Amino acid sequence: MKFKADRATLLKALAHVQSVVEKRNTIPILANVMITVRDGKLTLTATDMEIAVVEDVAASTTRNGACTAPAATLYEIVRKLPEGAEVELDHPGGDAQLALRSGRYATSLVALPTEDFPSMTAGTLPNRFALPAQALRGLIDRTRFAISTEETRYYLNGIYLHAADSDGVRVLRAVATDGHRLARVEEPLPEGAGSMPGVIVPRKTVNELRKLLDEVTGDVDIALSDTRIQFKVGTITLTSKLIDGTFPEYERVIPRDNDKVLRVGKKDFSDAVARVAAISSERSRPVKLSLARDLLVLSAASAEQGSATEELDADRVKYDSSPLEIGFQARYLNDITDQIAEQVEFRFADGAAPTVVQDAADSSALYVLMPMRV
Amino acid sequence: MAALCRDCGADPGEGPVCPACGSRRIVRHAELFTLHIAHVDCDAFYASVEKRDRPELAARPVIVGGGVRGVVTAACYVARIYGVRSAMPMFKALQACPDAVVIRPDFSKYVEASHQVRALMGRLTPLVQPLSIDEAVLDLAGTAALHGAPPAVVLARFAREVEAQVGVTVSIGLARNRLMAKIAAGRDKPRGFCVIGAEAREILAPEPVRLLPGVGPKLANRLQAQGITRLAHLQGLDEREARRRLGDDGPALVRRARGEDDRRVNPERETKSISAETTFDVDLSRAEELERPLWRLAEKLAGRLKKEDFCAGGVVLKLKTSAFAIRTRAQRLASPTRLPDLLFEAARGLLARETDGTAYRLIGIGAAPLLPGHLADQPDLADPEAPRRVAAQAAIDALRSKFGAAVIGKGRGLK
């Protein structure tokens, strides 16, 4: 295997694949990236056995072949080469080392045989559809903060992606919850997704995919079975196992009859929450919302440090139901308002019941938040 | 040097015998009348209460403990001469001391006696922090004006009152801080009165590291591996060295080894853990056999949590093998609870990994960390069934409070 590529192209591709590689690996070859030149085309592959990323990279190739080399080391070396440099990688085959040359720099890396490199087969992926990258970004950004990290309920450690009916309209839905908050985001159902099974996409896959989406504008091709999902983003193919579990019947916990509506500017609200919560150093800083007609008082207290309040009045708040007091974790409020553009709409039932939060101008995302007893 | 006759409270002067009452129980210490932190420990408490109620046993070895397979809950000082210790398995205790009179514990009696002792403590100072049923720490700072006597005199009088009114004896440690007071109380048992002041460091130096409360066999082994067996070895470490060799807790350990302690006496005693355990009549090893008592303990634990308004942030499973090795396994809960089902499920998960054929003689379940009750069973968006479980438990609790615990139960609690 032998090819030349420019540093920037190679660095970008290595950045993609090396972030999949587990940093602390007990199986040495899993720390490696597989470099393949076949039919004159260069491909990089990395896997942690749960996720595999395969990327086609532009290069001028002179000899077919393949080897594997430590991903992090290779990435570090290429990163340190001068900008605009051309990099040559050369592996004669067998047990030989991988030679990397650039200008007057030369290095040899221990390579491991490709036969030992685990292949993650996707199997057949009967459900195929395409989704604009921007829509996929929207699904991920507005749900992933609610993914649970709790290991016992492993089926909450990802985004539940499925086809659903939303008031008679067929939609593609992404849902995540950690039990304290729930995020449900919808996109119009893409053609071909109607018969897809509901799948739970693991958190790491979501995060790796999201990094890849930063640079693209077109469609992402998605293919899935009930155990695997594959995303084609430009020249990159990300294949992942799915979480084998049953996502809870989340619709049952979404309140339908919350009729006390508060509307408040996103910035006014989140700034006030941040200021009030600053009094407490607790991780689960509770913030109390006290509501009266067109008045919202935010308050927080800490046994060690004192208390703080801030009022938002009729200029900035619309509320015309009966007075209400309710507490939430500051961080949870901010995670949700971060996803909202201008006006936040809260729909309360009472001080102890789940509260619905939405962007007043966009009903595609719905959040449910459990109050804290304060 | 300041001196006090423990039997009459008079100043006995320099001699070995109190000129006022003829007693030899005299305590002398340079700081006797200035120290004010006291640790009070009832001597062989359960056994002493039993002996009080059955004077014919006064000279006999008495063991309080229960069951064919039980352990020694308390042993009187006569039984201790034979080597009987609390927490020893009963059969071993009886091997060591075949003539012992074994008495089943009657906790209501001990609780009553404990309350009497505590009431007497309450007259000395408001700063009484009970540490267990038979132990408390008191801060008598500033009480001299009230009592017209320094703390040492008041404490000696208190010890006489406990003997006269409750019928048990206490040992008292008086020192500059809680740690040294506790150590002092242990140095002169039973019926002791030990004072430690500035000489704390000197006294501790030759002692084994195990003397420090909180240094158990594991830590002692770790220390020994570093050549640290006596407190003197710890005393010599500076802060940086302590941290380097012993980890983040090192400097605190060194301070304690020097007899330093800045904990205050806090009358609002915090409950640190709540648990329930049971010893079987015959060893059990199969998961199904162990789960039945575990369920009953989970219900008991849930009841105690509710009664004291706490909930469990995690569950601790305790097992004792037939060879008396103790295994504890812990797991954090996703969200705090005091529902028996959830406590049981968490413990059952831990138990599954321990049912490897080992025979166990004891099983226990505990709540740790213990969290305030209002955090219990918060609604859970990922568990649509949760409200029904809470409602079902509330219905069970309501029935039981009306008709008794036996009126309703889950099938898995049945024999």
mmCIF file of C-alpha atoms in Angstrom, chain B residues 2 16 42 53 105 112 120-121 127 136 195 199 247 297 301 388 391-392:
data_model
loop_
_atom_site.group_PDB
_atom_site.id
_atom_site.type_symbol
_atom_site.label_atom_id
_atom_site.label_comp_id
_atom_site.label_asym_id
_atom_site.label_seq_id
_atom_site.Cartn_x
_atom_site.Cartn_y
_atom_site.Cartn_z
ATOM 1 C CA ALA B 2 -6.083 19.186 90.686
ATOM 2 C CA PRO B 16 -3.988 8.084 98.166
ATOM 3 C CA CYS B 42 -22.268 2.416 79.658
ATOM 4 C CA ASP B 53 -32.959 -7.105 87.125
ATOM 5 C CA PRO B 105 -32.175 -9.597 74.406
ATOM 6 C CA GLU B 112 -35.904 2.443 78.681
ATOM 7 C CA LEU B 120 -29.670 12.464 83.471
ATOM 8 C CA MET B 121 -27.209 13.680 80.831
ATOM 9 C CA LEU B 127 -25.036 19.643 74.186
ATOM 10 C CA ALA B 136 -22.911 9.689 74.104
ATOM 11 C CA VAL B 195 -8.643 12.296 81.882
ATOM 12 C CA GLU B 199 -0.279 14.521 76.933
ATOM 13 C CA GLY B 247 -3.762 9.319 49.860
ATOM 14 C CA LEU B 297 -36.084 -7.349 55.086
ATOM 15 C CA LEU B 301 -36.240 -1.420 55.665
ATOM 16 C CA ARG B 388 -49.253 2.963 40.226
ATOM 17 C CA ALA B 391 -50.330 4.136 44.960
ATOM 18 C CA ALA B 392 -50.283 0.375 45.560
#
